[in-house]
C-alpha atoms as an extended CHARMM CRD file, in Angstrom:
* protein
*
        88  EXT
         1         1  UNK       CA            125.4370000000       42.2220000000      110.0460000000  PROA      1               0.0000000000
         2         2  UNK       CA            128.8960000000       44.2610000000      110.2930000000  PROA      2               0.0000000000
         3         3  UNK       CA            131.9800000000       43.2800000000      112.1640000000  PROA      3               0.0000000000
         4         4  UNK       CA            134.0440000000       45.9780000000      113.5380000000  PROA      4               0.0000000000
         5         5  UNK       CA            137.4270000000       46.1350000000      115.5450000000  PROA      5               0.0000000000
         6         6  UNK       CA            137.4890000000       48.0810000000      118.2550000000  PROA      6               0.0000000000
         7         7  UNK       CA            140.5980000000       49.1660000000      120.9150000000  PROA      7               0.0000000000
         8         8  UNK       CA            141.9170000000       46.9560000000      122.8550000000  PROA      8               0.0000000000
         9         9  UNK       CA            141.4840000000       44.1900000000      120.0010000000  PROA      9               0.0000000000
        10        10  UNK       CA            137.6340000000       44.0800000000      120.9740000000  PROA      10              0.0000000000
        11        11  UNK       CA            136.1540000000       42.3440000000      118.2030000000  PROA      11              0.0000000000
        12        12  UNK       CA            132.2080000000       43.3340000000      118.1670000000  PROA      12              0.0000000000
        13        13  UNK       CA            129.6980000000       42.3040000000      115.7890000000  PROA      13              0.0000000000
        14        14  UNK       CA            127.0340000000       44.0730000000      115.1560000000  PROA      14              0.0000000000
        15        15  UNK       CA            123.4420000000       42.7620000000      115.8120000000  PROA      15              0.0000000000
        16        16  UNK       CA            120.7160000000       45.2930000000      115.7040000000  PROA      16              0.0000000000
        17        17  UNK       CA            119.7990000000       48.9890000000      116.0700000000  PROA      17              0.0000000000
        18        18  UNK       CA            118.0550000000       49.1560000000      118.7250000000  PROA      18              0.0000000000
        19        19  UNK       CA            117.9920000000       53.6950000000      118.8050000000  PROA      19              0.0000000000
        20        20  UNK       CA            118.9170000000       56.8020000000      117.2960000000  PROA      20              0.0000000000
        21        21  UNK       CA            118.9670000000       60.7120000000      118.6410000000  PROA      21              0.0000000000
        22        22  UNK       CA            119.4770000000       63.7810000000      117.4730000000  PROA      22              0.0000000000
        23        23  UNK       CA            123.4170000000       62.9380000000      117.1460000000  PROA      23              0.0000000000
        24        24  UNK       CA            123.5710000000       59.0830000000      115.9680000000  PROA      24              0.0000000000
        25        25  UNK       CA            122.3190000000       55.6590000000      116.4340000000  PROA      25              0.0000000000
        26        26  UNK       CA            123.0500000000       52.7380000000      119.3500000000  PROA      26              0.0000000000
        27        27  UNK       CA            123.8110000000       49.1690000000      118.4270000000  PROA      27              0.0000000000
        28        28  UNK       CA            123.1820000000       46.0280000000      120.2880000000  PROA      28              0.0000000000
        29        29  UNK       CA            127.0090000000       44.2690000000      119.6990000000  PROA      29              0.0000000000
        30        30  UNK       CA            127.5520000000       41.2860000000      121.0290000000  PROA      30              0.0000000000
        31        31  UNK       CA            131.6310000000       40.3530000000      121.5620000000  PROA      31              0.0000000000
        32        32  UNK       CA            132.4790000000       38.0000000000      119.2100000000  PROA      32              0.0000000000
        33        33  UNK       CA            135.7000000000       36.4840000000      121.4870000000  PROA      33              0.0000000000
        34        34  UNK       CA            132.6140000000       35.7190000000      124.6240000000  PROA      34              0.0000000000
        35        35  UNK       CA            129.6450000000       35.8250000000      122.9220000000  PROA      35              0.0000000000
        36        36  UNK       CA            127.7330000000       35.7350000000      126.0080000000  PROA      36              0.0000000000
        37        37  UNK       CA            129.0000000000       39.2110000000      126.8060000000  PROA      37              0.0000000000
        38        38  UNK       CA            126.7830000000       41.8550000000      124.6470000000  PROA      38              0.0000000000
        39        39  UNK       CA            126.7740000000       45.4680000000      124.9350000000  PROA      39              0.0000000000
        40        40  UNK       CA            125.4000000000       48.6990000000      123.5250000000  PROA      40              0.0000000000
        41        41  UNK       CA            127.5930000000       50.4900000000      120.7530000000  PROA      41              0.0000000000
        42        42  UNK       CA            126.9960000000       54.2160000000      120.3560000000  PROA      42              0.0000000000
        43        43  UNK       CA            127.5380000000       56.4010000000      117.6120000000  PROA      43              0.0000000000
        44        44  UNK       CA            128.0710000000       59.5610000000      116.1130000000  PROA      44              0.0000000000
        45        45  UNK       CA            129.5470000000       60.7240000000      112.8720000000  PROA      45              0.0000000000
        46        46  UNK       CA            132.7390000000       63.2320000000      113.3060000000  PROA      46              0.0000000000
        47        47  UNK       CA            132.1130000000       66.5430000000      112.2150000000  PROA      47              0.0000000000
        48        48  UNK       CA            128.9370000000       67.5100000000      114.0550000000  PROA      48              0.0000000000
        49        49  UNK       CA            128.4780000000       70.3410000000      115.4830000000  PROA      49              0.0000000000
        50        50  UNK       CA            130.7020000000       70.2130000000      118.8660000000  PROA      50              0.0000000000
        51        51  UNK       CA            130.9560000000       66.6420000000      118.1400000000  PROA      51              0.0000000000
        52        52  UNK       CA            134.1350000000       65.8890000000      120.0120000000  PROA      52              0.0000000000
        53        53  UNK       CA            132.9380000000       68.0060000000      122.8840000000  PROA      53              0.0000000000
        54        54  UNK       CA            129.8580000000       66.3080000000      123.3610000000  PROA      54              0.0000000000
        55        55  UNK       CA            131.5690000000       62.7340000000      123.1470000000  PROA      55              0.0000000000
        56        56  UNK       CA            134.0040000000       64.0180000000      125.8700000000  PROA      56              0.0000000000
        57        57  UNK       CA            131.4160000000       65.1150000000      128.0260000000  PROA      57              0.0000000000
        58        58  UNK       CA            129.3690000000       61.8890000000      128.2780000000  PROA      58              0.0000000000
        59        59  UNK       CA            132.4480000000       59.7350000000      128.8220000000  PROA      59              0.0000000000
        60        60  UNK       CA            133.7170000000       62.2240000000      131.1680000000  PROA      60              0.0000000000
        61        61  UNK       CA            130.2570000000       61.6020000000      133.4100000000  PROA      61              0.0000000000
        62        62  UNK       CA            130.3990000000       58.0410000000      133.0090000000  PROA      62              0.0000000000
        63        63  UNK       CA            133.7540000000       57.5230000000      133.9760000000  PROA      63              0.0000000000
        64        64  UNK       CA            133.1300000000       60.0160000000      137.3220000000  PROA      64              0.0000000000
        65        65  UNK       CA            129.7600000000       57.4860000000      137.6570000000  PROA      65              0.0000000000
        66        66  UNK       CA            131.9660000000       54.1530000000      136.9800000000  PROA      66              0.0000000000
        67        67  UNK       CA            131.1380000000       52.8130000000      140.8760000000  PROA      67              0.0000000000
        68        68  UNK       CA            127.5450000000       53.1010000000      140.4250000000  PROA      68              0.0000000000
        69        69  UNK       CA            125.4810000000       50.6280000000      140.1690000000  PROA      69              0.0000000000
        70        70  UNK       CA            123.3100000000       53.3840000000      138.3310000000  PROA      70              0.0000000000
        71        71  UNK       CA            125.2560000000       53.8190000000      135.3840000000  PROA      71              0.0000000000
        72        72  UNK       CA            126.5630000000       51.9490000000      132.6740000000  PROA      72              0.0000000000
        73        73  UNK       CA            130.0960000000       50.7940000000      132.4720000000  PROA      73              0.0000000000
        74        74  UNK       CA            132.6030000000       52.2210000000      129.7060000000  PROA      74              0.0000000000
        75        75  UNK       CA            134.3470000000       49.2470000000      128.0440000000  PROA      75              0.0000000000
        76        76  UNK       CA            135.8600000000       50.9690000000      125.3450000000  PROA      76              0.0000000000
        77        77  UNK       CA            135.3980000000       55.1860000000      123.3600000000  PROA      77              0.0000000000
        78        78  UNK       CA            137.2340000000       56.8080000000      120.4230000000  PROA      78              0.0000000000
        79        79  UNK       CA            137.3600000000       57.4490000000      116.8850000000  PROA      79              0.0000000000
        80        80  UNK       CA            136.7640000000       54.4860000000      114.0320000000  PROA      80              0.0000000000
        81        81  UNK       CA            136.6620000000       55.4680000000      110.3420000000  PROA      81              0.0000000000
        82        82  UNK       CA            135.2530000000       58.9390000000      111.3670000000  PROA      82              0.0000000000
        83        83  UNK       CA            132.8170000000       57.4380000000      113.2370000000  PROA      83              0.0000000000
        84        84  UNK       CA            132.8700000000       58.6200000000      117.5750000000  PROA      84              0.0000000000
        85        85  UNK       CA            131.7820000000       55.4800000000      119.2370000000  PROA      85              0.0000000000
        86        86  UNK       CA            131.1110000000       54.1380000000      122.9580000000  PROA      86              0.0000000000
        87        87  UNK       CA            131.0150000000       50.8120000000      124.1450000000  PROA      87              0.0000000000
        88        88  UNK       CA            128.5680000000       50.6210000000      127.2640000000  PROA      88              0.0000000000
């Protein structure tokens, strides 16, 4: 298991990987300050092709989605260690 910090002061741990694509892998994270709270962690390594474009795009369409109860909520995206993640 990994622990990783995450903006603002998030501290997630990691507990499984529960997918991968075509551009990375998604975590089950749990949050290590409320453990009851758990979440999905998606990743993507920096330098892809397009990477950052593609990373803007999907948080761009969740944020525009954010009072849906269809879609899943953004808690936290950026950069970590060249590592793109989102926190859903």
């Amino acid at each position: 298991m990994h622990t990783t910090s995450f903006p603002p002061n998030i501290m997630l741990q990691i507990l499984r990987r529960i997918g991968q694509g075509g551009y990375g892998l998604v975590f089950q994270v749990v949050n290590m300050q409320n453990p009851v709270q758990m979440a999905a962690m998606k990743t993507e390594p920096v330098g892809m092709l397009n990477d950052d474009q593609i990373l803007k795009m999907e948080v761009h369409v969740l944020k525009k989605l954010d009072k849906s109860k269809h879609a899943c909520k953004i808690y936290a995206a950026g950069k970590v260690i060249m590592i793109n993640q989102i926190i859903l």
